[in-house]
Amino acid sequence: MSNERIYLSSPHMSEEGYEMQYVQQAFESNWIAPLGENVDGFERELALIVGAKSAAALNSGTAAIHMALKAAGVGAGDIVFCQSLTFSATANPIIYQGAIPVFIDSDEATWNMCPEALEEAFHKYPSVKAVIAVHLYGLSADMDRIAELCQHYKVVLIEDAAESLGTYYKGKHTGSIGDYGIFSFNGNKIITTSGGGMLVSGDEEKIKKVRFWATQSRDAARHYEHSELGFNYRMSNVVAGIGRGQLKVLDQRVEKKRAIYNFYKQELSGLEGIGFMPDNAWNEPNYWLSVITTAGKVQPIDIIEALEQHNIESRPVWKPMHLQPFFQQYESVSQGVSERLFAQGVCLPSDTKINDDQLAKVVDIIKRLW
Ligand SMILES: *Cc1c(COP(=O)(O)O)cnc(C)c1O
């Protein structure tokens, strides 16, 4: 068997070449920039898939979170509740806006924002401006309970769905449930544009405003007139072409990711001390990454190192934000669930180009540790 590197999750263009067809169109019409038909098409097509009224294509998921916070009216000194167990890109834009994060723990049932911890935070900080919940690894958060609390306290709800394109909660696409949803098309996400993001919302006026801010806030005038602070956050027409092509294979990618996860679960379930991602009847995950936990004699680092010796990529679960040197000065509401997941979790290779022999090899290396 070849020793070709097995990746956690790497770009996977369609066999049919859909992406190149859209990129080709951009070249032929010379709509390399600015904006153009692919950007409009990508916004329309993604909004349709996720069931959102409107969408703004941006140059990263991080930019989309930044614009969501700005659209929500979050400014200097405002408090934002943010899921602690996540990638730092969820939290960084809170700081860009001069706002103050309060980190919220996860719960065992979803691995995402714990509604009880969120409620406790609302009691402590009733003046909070916005909440950012995350759908980690393609698992959905408990949106009904989180949305109910946000409605009760009249606080804007932002869903970081960067990892959950293709994930449904009670039949609704993640990212379309709160006031704003964001997606990422960074290189290791379920689909990629090489880099990019999308902000979706039911509030069309806000999305129009975000497009304005993201193109340097240029007022309607012949000369360059600016009455607001601007950003250079728009997606290019070439990049959007890749995205349109990738959307055509999203369902296939979800199917393969699910098969990868089911294989791991079937093969590794018997090992002592091993755990899997939570199953909830109301959740249809995209299984972006297959994650296991190990609480026995075998530690995550043992698995990661054993796989690395065979040129196979894996990694620990996200380190919670309230434990990060940069963020630990901020408050958190935690009962230690996110800490446990960080201590025990391993993200296994979930690349959609992985074949059956490679999957068997991964499982074999892991089993030998027990
Ligand atoms: C990837 C990711 C982001 C950031 O997206 P970029 O497009 O890389 O800026 C935000 N949040 C989460 C949870 C992510 O995994």
GROMACS .gro file of C-alpha atoms and ligand atoms in nm:
model
  385
    1MET     CA    1   0.000   0.000   0.000
    2SER     CA    2   0.133   0.348  -0.081
    3ASN     CA    3   0.243   0.578   0.195
    4GLU     CA    4   0.075   0.885   0.047
    5ARG     CA    5  -0.023   1.132   0.319
    6ILE     CA    6  -0.378   1.093   0.452
    7TYR     CA    7  -0.529   1.430   0.540
    8LEU     CA    8  -0.774   1.544   0.802
    9SER     CA    9  -0.980   1.727   0.538
   10SER     CA   10  -0.839   1.869   0.217
   11PRO     CA   11  -0.983   2.046  -0.090
   12HIS     CA   12  -1.185   1.813  -0.313
   13MET     CA   13  -1.289   1.956  -0.648
   14SER     CA   14  -1.567   1.785  -0.845
   15GLU     CA   15  -1.473   1.504  -1.083
   16GLU     CA   16  -1.701   1.672  -1.339
   17GLY     CA   17  -1.498   1.995  -1.339
   18TYR     CA   18  -1.793   2.220  -1.247
   19GLU     CA   19  -1.565   2.467  -1.068
   20MET     CA   20  -1.347   2.521  -1.378
   21GLN     CA   21  -1.654   2.585  -1.593
   22TYR     CA   22  -1.758   2.877  -1.374
   23VAL     CA   23  -1.401   3.006  -1.345
   24GLN     CA   24  -1.370   2.981  -1.724
   25GLN     CA   25  -1.684   3.192  -1.766
   26ALA     CA   26  -1.532   3.458  -1.542
   27PHE     CA   27  -1.218   3.463  -1.759
   28GLU     CA   28  -1.412   3.472  -2.084
   29SER     CA   29  -1.627   3.764  -1.975
   30ASN     CA   30  -1.324   3.933  -1.812
   31TRP     CA   31  -1.527   3.950  -1.488
   32ILE     CA   32  -1.213   3.860  -1.293
   33ALA     CA   33  -1.304   4.150  -1.069
   34PRO     CA   34  -1.489   4.332  -0.932
   35LEU     CA   35  -1.778   4.110  -0.828
   36GLY     CA   36  -1.986   3.982  -1.122
   37GLU     CA   37  -2.220   3.699  -1.212
   38ASN     CA   38  -2.053   3.426  -1.006
   39VAL     CA   39  -2.075   3.633  -0.688
   40ASP     CA   40  -2.446   3.700  -0.744
   41GLY     CA   41  -2.503   3.337  -0.841
   42PHE     CA   42  -2.312   3.197  -0.543
   43GLU     CA   43  -2.508   3.417  -0.303
   44ARG     CA   44  -2.839   3.316  -0.460
   45GLU     CA   45  -2.758   2.944  -0.477
   46LEU     CA   46  -2.622   2.919  -0.122
   47ALA     CA   47  -2.919   3.116   0.018
   48LEU     CA   48  -3.153   2.872  -0.157
   49ILE     CA   49  -2.975   2.565  -0.017
   50VAL     CA   50  -2.974   2.693   0.341
   51GLY     CA   51  -3.318   2.852   0.322
   52ALA     CA   52  -3.206   3.205   0.401
   53LYS     CA   53  -3.364   3.515   0.247
   54SER     CA   54  -3.038   3.680   0.145
   55ALA     CA   55  -2.664   3.636   0.151
   56ALA     CA   56  -2.345   3.839   0.115
   57ALA     CA   57  -2.032   3.667  -0.023
   58LEU     CA   58  -1.721   3.779   0.165
   59ASN     CA   59  -1.353   3.693   0.158
   60SER     CA   60  -1.358   3.482   0.476
   61GLY     CA   61  -1.581   3.333   0.742
   62THR     CA   62  -1.404   3.555   0.992
   63ALA     CA   63  -1.506   3.864   0.792
   64ALA     CA   64  -1.864   3.730   0.792
   65ILE     CA   65  -1.865   3.708   1.173
   66HIS     CA   66  -1.719   4.058   1.193
   67MET     CA   67  -1.993   4.195   0.966
   68ALA     CA   68  -2.263   4.005   1.159
   69LEU     CA   69  -2.148   4.171   1.483
   70LYS     CA   70  -2.142   4.512   1.318
   71ALA     CA   71  -2.489   4.456   1.167
   72ALA     CA   72  -2.610   4.352   1.513
   73GLY     CA   73  -2.497   4.689   1.643
   74VAL     CA   74  -2.217   4.548   1.859
   75GLY     CA   75  -1.963   4.820   1.939
   76ALA     CA   76  -1.699   4.926   2.189
   77GLY     CA   77  -1.758   4.801   2.542
   78ASP     CA   78  -2.056   4.578   2.452
   79ILE     CA   79  -2.072   4.225   2.590
   80VAL     CA   80  -2.101   3.927   2.354
   81PHE     CA   81  -2.162   3.569   2.472
   82CYS     CA   82  -1.945   3.333   2.270
   83GLN     CA   83  -1.918   2.954   2.273
   84SER     CA   84  -1.585   2.870   2.432
   85LEU     CA   85  -1.519   2.543   2.251
   86THR     CA   86  -1.443   2.668   1.901
   87PHE     CA   87  -1.178   2.795   1.662
   88SER     CA   88  -1.040   3.138   1.755
   89ALA     CA   89  -1.196   3.294   1.442
   90THR     CA   90  -1.535   3.283   1.619
   91ALA     CA   91  -1.409   3.510   1.897
   92ASN     CA   92  -1.153   3.739   1.729
   93PRO     CA   93  -1.409   3.966   1.557
   94ILE     CA   94  -1.560   4.048   1.900
   95ILE     CA   95  -1.226   4.210   1.979
   96TYR     CA   96  -1.211   4.380   1.635
   97GLN     CA   97  -1.532   4.561   1.732
   98GLY     CA   98  -1.387   4.663   2.069
   99ALA     CA   99  -1.647   4.445   2.243
  100ILE     CA  100  -1.600   4.211   2.542
  101PRO     CA  101  -1.646   3.834   2.509
  102VAL     CA  102  -1.791   3.618   2.787
  103PHE     CA  103  -1.722   3.254   2.709
  104ILE     CA  104  -1.995   2.992   2.747
  105ASP     CA  105  -1.935   2.623   2.809
  106SER     CA  106  -2.061   2.336   2.595
  107ASP     CA  107  -2.295   2.059   2.708
  108GLU     CA  108  -2.238   1.686   2.680
  109ALA     CA  109  -2.555   1.635   2.476
  110THR     CA  110  -2.445   1.850   2.181
  111TRP     CA  111  -2.079   1.952   2.241
  112ASN     CA  112  -2.204   2.303   2.160
  113MET     CA  113  -2.332   2.598   2.365
  114CYS     CA  114  -2.494   2.477   2.687
  115PRO     CA  115  -2.840   2.639   2.732
  116GLU     CA  116  -2.808   2.626   3.114
  117ALA     CA  117  -2.470   2.801   3.107
  118LEU     CA  118  -2.616   3.054   2.862
  119GLU     CA  119  -2.907   3.122   3.097
  120GLU     CA  120  -2.669   3.170   3.388
  121ALA     CA  121  -2.471   3.419   3.178
  122PHE     CA  122  -2.791   3.614   3.096
  123HIS     CA  123  -2.859   3.647   3.470
  124LYS     CA  124  -2.507   3.776   3.531
  125TYR     CA  125  -2.485   4.009   3.230
  126PRO     CA  126  -2.837   4.120   3.132
  127SER     CA  127  -2.696   4.403   2.918
  128VAL     CA  128  -2.539   4.158   2.666
  129LYS     CA  129  -2.569   4.265   2.299
  130ALA     CA  130  -2.528   3.940   2.100
  131VAL     CA  131  -2.477   3.564   2.129
  132ILE     CA  132  -2.254   3.356   1.899
  133ALA     CA  133  -2.339   2.984   1.899
  134VAL     CA  134  -2.129   2.741   1.696
  135HIS     CA  135  -2.219   2.415   1.517
  136LEU     CA  136  -1.890   2.240   1.580
  137TYR     CA  137  -1.761   1.963   1.355
  138GLY     CA  138  -2.099   1.969   1.179
  139LEU     CA  139  -2.302   1.887   1.492
  140SER     CA  140  -2.584   2.128   1.555
  141ALA     CA  141  -2.634   2.322   1.876
  142ASP     CA  142  -2.965   2.296   2.066
  143MET     CA  143  -3.111   2.586   1.868
  144ASP     CA  144  -3.468   2.595   2.006
  145ARG     CA  145  -3.351   2.647   2.362
  146ILE     CA  146  -3.077   2.892   2.266
  147ALA     CA  147  -3.307   3.093   2.036
  148GLU     CA  148  -3.581   3.099   2.301
  149LEU     CA  149  -3.340   3.249   2.556
  150CYS     CA  150  -3.217   3.506   2.303
  151GLN     CA  151  -3.574   3.605   2.219
  152HIS     CA  152  -3.665   3.632   2.585
  153TYR     CA  153  -3.370   3.865   2.651
  154LYS     CA  154  -3.413   4.041   2.312
  155VAL     CA  155  -3.055   3.968   2.208
  156VAL     CA  156  -2.928   3.907   1.853
  157LEU     CA  157  -2.836   3.544   1.778
  158ILE     CA  158  -2.547   3.472   1.539
  159GLU     CA  159  -2.481   3.114   1.426
  160ASP     CA  160  -2.125   3.025   1.336
  161ALA     CA  161  -2.203   2.756   1.080
  162ALA     CA  162  -1.849   2.763   0.934
  163GLU     CA  163  -1.819   2.388   0.993
  164SER     CA  164  -2.181   2.291   0.934
  165LEU     CA  165  -2.275   2.353   0.571
  166GLY     CA  166  -2.504   2.055   0.497
  167THR     CA  167  -2.611   2.012   0.863
  168TYR     CA  168  -2.978   2.032   0.958
  169TYR     CA  169  -3.147   2.096   1.291
  170LYS     CA  170  -3.513   1.977   1.303
  171GLY     CA  171  -3.523   2.000   0.926
  172LYS     CA  172  -3.387   2.354   0.915
  173HIS     CA  173  -3.044   2.425   0.779
  174THR     CA  174  -2.797   2.544   1.043
  175GLY     CA  175  -2.712   2.911   0.992
  176SER     CA  176  -3.071   2.996   0.891
  177ILE     CA  177  -3.224   2.976   1.240
  178GLY     CA  178  -3.078   3.276   1.424
  179ASP     CA  179  -3.072   3.640   1.310
  180TYR     CA  180  -2.745   3.586   1.120
  181GLY     CA  181  -2.556   3.280   1.003
  182ILE     CA  182  -2.204   3.255   0.868
  183PHE     CA  183  -2.029   2.997   0.650
  184SER     CA  184  -1.663   2.943   0.561
  185PHE     CA  185  -1.506   2.808   0.242
  186ASN     CA  186  -1.153   2.788   0.379
  187GLY     CA  187  -0.935   2.506   0.245
  188ASN     CA  188  -1.028   2.232   0.492
  189LYS     CA  189  -1.405   2.295   0.516
  190ILE     CA  190  -1.658   2.055   0.361
  191ILE     CA  191  -1.650   2.261   0.043
  192THR     CA  192  -1.388   2.523  -0.036
  193THR     CA  193  -1.330   2.820  -0.265
  194SER     CA  194  -0.961   2.830  -0.159
  195GLY     CA  195  -1.078   3.087   0.094
  196GLY     CA  196  -1.401   3.275   0.146
  197GLY     CA  197  -1.710   3.319   0.356
  198MET     CA  198  -2.081   3.399   0.345
  199LEU     CA  199  -2.314   3.591   0.573
  200VAL     CA  200  -2.683   3.499   0.554
  201SER     CA  201  -2.985   3.662   0.712
  202GLY     CA  202  -3.360   3.703   0.685
  203ASP     CA  203  -3.300   4.079   0.705
  204GLU     CA  204  -3.234   4.184   0.347
  205GLU     CA  205  -3.165   4.547   0.437
  206LYS     CA  206  -2.886   4.443   0.674
  207ILE     CA  207  -2.731   4.223   0.407
  208LYS     CA  208  -2.734   4.517   0.164
  209LYS     CA  209  -2.565   4.727   0.432
  210VAL     CA  210  -2.300   4.458   0.482
  211ARG     CA  211  -2.224   4.455   0.107
  212PHE     CA  212  -2.178   4.834   0.133
  213TRP     CA  213  -1.946   4.817   0.436
  214ALA     CA  214  -1.751   4.530   0.275
  215THR     CA  215  -1.674   4.737  -0.036
  216GLN     CA  216  -1.517   5.031   0.152
  217SER     CA  217  -1.849   5.202   0.239
  218ARG     CA  218  -1.856   5.403  -0.080
  219ASP     CA  219  -2.148   5.646  -0.084
  220ALA     CA  220  -2.349   5.712  -0.402
  221ALA     CA  221  -2.149   6.000  -0.551
  222ARG     CA  222  -1.929   6.051  -0.856
  223HIS     CA  223  -1.620   6.114  -0.646
  224TYR     CA  224  -1.518   5.885  -0.359
  225GLU     CA  225  -1.734   5.990  -0.066
  226HIS     CA  226  -1.734   5.804   0.267
  227SER     CA  227  -1.966   5.877   0.555
  228GLU     CA  228  -1.893   5.544   0.728
  229LEU     CA  229  -1.592   5.326   0.808
  230GLY     CA  230  -1.526   5.080   0.526
  231PHE     CA  231  -1.380   4.730   0.490
  232ASN     CA  232  -1.231   4.540   0.197
  233TYR     CA  233  -1.415   4.213   0.261
  234ARG     CA  234  -1.589   4.117  -0.067
  235MET     CA  235  -1.539   3.785  -0.243
  236SER     CA  236  -1.388   3.789  -0.593
  237ASN     CA  237  -1.581   3.665  -0.895
  238VAL     CA  238  -1.319   3.397  -0.969
  239VAL     CA  239  -1.337   3.256  -0.617
  240ALA     CA  240  -1.719   3.261  -0.625
  241GLY     CA  241  -1.702   3.046  -0.941
  242ILE     CA  242  -1.522   2.774  -0.747
  243GLY     CA  243  -1.794   2.798  -0.483
  244ARG     CA  244  -2.077   2.755  -0.734
  245GLY     CA  245  -1.914   2.440  -0.866
  246GLN     CA  246  -1.852   2.304  -0.516
  247LEU     CA  247  -2.217   2.355  -0.414
  248LYS     CA  248  -2.312   2.100  -0.680
  249VAL     CA  249  -2.122   1.827  -0.494
  250LEU     CA  250  -2.212   1.925  -0.138
  251ASP     CA  251  -2.460   1.636  -0.097
  252GLN     CA  252  -2.199   1.386  -0.220
  253ARG     CA  253  -1.946   1.525   0.027
  254VAL     CA  254  -2.191   1.490   0.318
  255GLU     CA  255  -2.268   1.133   0.214
  256LYS     CA  256  -1.898   1.040   0.208
  257LYS     CA  257  -1.830   1.214   0.542
  258ARG     CA  258  -2.118   1.020   0.696
  259ALA     CA  259  -1.983   0.691   0.561
  260ILE     CA  260  -1.638   0.772   0.708
  261TYR     CA  261  -1.790   0.841   1.050
  262ASN     CA  262  -2.006   0.527   1.042
  263PHE     CA  263  -1.702   0.317   0.954
  264TYR     CA  264  -1.503   0.452   1.249
  265LYS     CA  265  -1.797   0.400   1.481
  266GLN     CA  266  -1.851   0.043   1.367
  267GLU     CA  267  -1.481  -0.046   1.390
  268LEU     CA  268  -1.379   0.135   1.708
  269SER     CA  269  -1.690   0.105   1.929
  270GLY     CA  270  -1.562  -0.197   2.118
  271LEU     CA  271  -1.247  -0.028   2.246
  272GLU     CA  272  -1.249   0.043   2.618
  273GLY     CA  273  -1.291   0.406   2.716
  274ILE     CA  274  -1.374   0.529   2.367
  275GLY     CA  275  -1.658   0.773   2.297
  276PHE     CA  276  -1.816   0.924   1.985
  277MET     CA  277  -1.986   1.246   1.885
  278PRO     CA  278  -2.334   1.284   2.039
  279ASP     CA  279  -2.634   1.151   1.846
  280ASN     CA  280  -2.954   1.352   1.860
  281ALA     CA  281  -3.274   1.259   1.679
  282TRP     CA  282  -3.325   1.623   1.573
  283ASN     CA  283  -2.978   1.658   1.426
  284GLU     CA  284  -2.866   1.562   1.074
  285PRO     CA  285  -2.493   1.637   1.086
  286ASN     CA  286  -2.263   1.684   0.787
  287TYR     CA  287  -1.991   1.489   0.977
  288TRP     CA  288  -1.730   1.745   0.865
  289LEU     CA  289  -1.478   1.581   1.098
  290SER     CA  290  -1.513   1.244   1.271
  291VAL     CA  291  -1.427   1.301   1.636
  292ILE     CA  292  -1.372   1.041   1.908
  293THR     CA  293  -1.291   1.077   2.276
  294THR     CA  294  -1.064   0.848   2.472
  295ALA     CA  295  -1.069   0.829   2.850
  296GLY     CA  296  -0.880   0.510   2.922
  297LYS     CA  297  -0.513   0.415   2.912
  298VAL     CA  298  -0.475   0.544   2.555
  299GLN     CA  299  -0.451   0.923   2.543
  300PRO     CA  300  -0.531   1.145   2.241
  301ILE     CA  301  -0.163   1.220   2.194
  302ASP     CA  302  -0.089   0.845   2.162
  303ILE     CA  303  -0.335   0.819   1.874
  304ILE     CA  304  -0.213   1.139   1.707
  305GLU     CA  305   0.153   1.030   1.727
  306ALA     CA  306   0.087   0.674   1.610
  307LEU     CA  307  -0.102   0.804   1.307
  308GLU     CA  308   0.165   1.068   1.233
  309GLN     CA  309   0.428   0.793   1.219
  310HIS     CA  310   0.234   0.655   0.923
  311ASN     CA  311   0.202   0.997   0.758
  312ILE     CA  312  -0.161   1.033   0.866
  313GLU     CA  313  -0.297   1.366   0.986
  314SER     CA  314  -0.520   1.396   1.295
  315ARG     CA  315  -0.548   1.661   1.566
  316PRO     CA  316  -0.682   1.743   1.911
  317VAL     CA  317  -1.027   1.897   1.961
  318TRP     CA  318  -1.027   2.281   1.972
  319LYS     CA  319  -0.872   2.426   2.284
  320PRO     CA  320  -1.147   2.628   2.458
  321MET     CA  321  -1.116   3.006   2.423
  322HIS     CA  322  -1.130   3.069   2.799
  323LEU     CA  323  -0.805   2.868   2.831
  324GLN     CA  324  -0.624   3.058   2.556
  325PRO     CA  325  -0.349   3.295   2.670
  326PHE     CA  326  -0.499   3.578   2.463
  327PHE     CA  327  -0.855   3.533   2.594
  328GLN     CA  328  -0.812   3.411   2.950
  329GLN     CA  329  -0.849   3.762   3.092
  330TYR     CA  330  -1.219   3.748   2.995
  331GLU     CA  331  -1.500   3.597   3.202
  332SER     CA  332  -1.642   3.254   3.136
  333VAL     CA  333  -1.933   3.040   3.253
  334SER     CA  334  -1.801   2.687   3.256
  335GLN     CA  335  -1.859   2.355   3.426
  336GLY     CA  336  -1.566   2.188   3.261
  337VAL     CA  337  -1.734   2.017   2.965
  338SER     CA  338  -1.529   2.201   2.702
  339GLU     CA  339  -1.213   2.127   2.907
  340ARG     CA  340  -1.299   1.756   2.908
  341LEU     CA  341  -1.360   1.748   2.533
  342PHE     CA  342  -1.029   1.924   2.473
  343ALA     CA  343  -0.845   1.680   2.702
  344GLN     CA  344  -1.001   1.367   2.553
  345GLY     CA  345  -1.092   1.446   2.192
  346VAL     CA  346  -0.921   1.346   1.869
  347CYS     CA  347  -1.027   1.454   1.519
  348LEU     CA  348  -0.967   1.158   1.287
  349PRO     CA  349  -0.887   1.177   0.915
  350SER     CA  350  -1.213   1.274   0.744
  351ASP     CA  351  -1.092   1.359   0.396
  352THR     CA  352  -1.355   1.284   0.133
  353LYS     CA  353  -1.086   1.152  -0.102
  354ILE     CA  354  -0.991   0.879   0.147
  355ASN     CA  355  -1.038   0.523   0.013
  356ASP     CA  356  -1.142   0.202   0.189
  357ASP     CA  357  -0.785   0.072   0.222
  358GLN     CA  358  -0.673   0.395   0.382
  359LEU     CA  359  -0.966   0.393   0.624
  360ALA     CA  360  -0.885   0.033   0.720
  361LYS     CA  361  -0.524   0.139   0.779
  362VAL     CA  362  -0.626   0.423   1.013
  363VAL     CA  363  -0.850   0.190   1.214
  364ASP     CA  364  -0.583  -0.076   1.230
  365ILE     CA  365  -0.320   0.165   1.367
  366ILE     CA  366  -0.564   0.285   1.634
  367LYS     CA  367  -0.673  -0.066   1.737
  368ARG     CA  368  -0.313  -0.174   1.786
  369LEU     CA  369  -0.279   0.085   2.067
  370TRP     CA  370  -0.535  -0.100   2.281
  371LIG     C1  371  -1.304   2.794   0.978
  371LIG     C2  372  -1.381   2.854   1.088
  371LIG     C3  373  -1.405   2.993   1.094
  371LIG     C4  374  -1.336   3.093   1.009
  371LIG     O1  375  -1.352   3.085   0.876
  371LIG     P1  376  -1.241   3.147   0.778
  371LIG     O2  377  -1.308   3.138   0.646
  371LIG     O3  378  -1.118   3.062   0.789
  371LIG     O4  379  -1.215   3.288   0.819
  371LIG     C5  380  -1.487   3.041   1.195
  371LIG     N1  381  -1.542   2.960   1.286
  371LIG     C6  382  -1.521   2.827   1.285
  371LIG     C7  383  -1.587   2.743   1.389
  371LIG     C8  384  -1.438   2.770   1.189
  371LIG     O5  385  -1.413   2.638   1.191
   0.00000   0.00000   0.00000
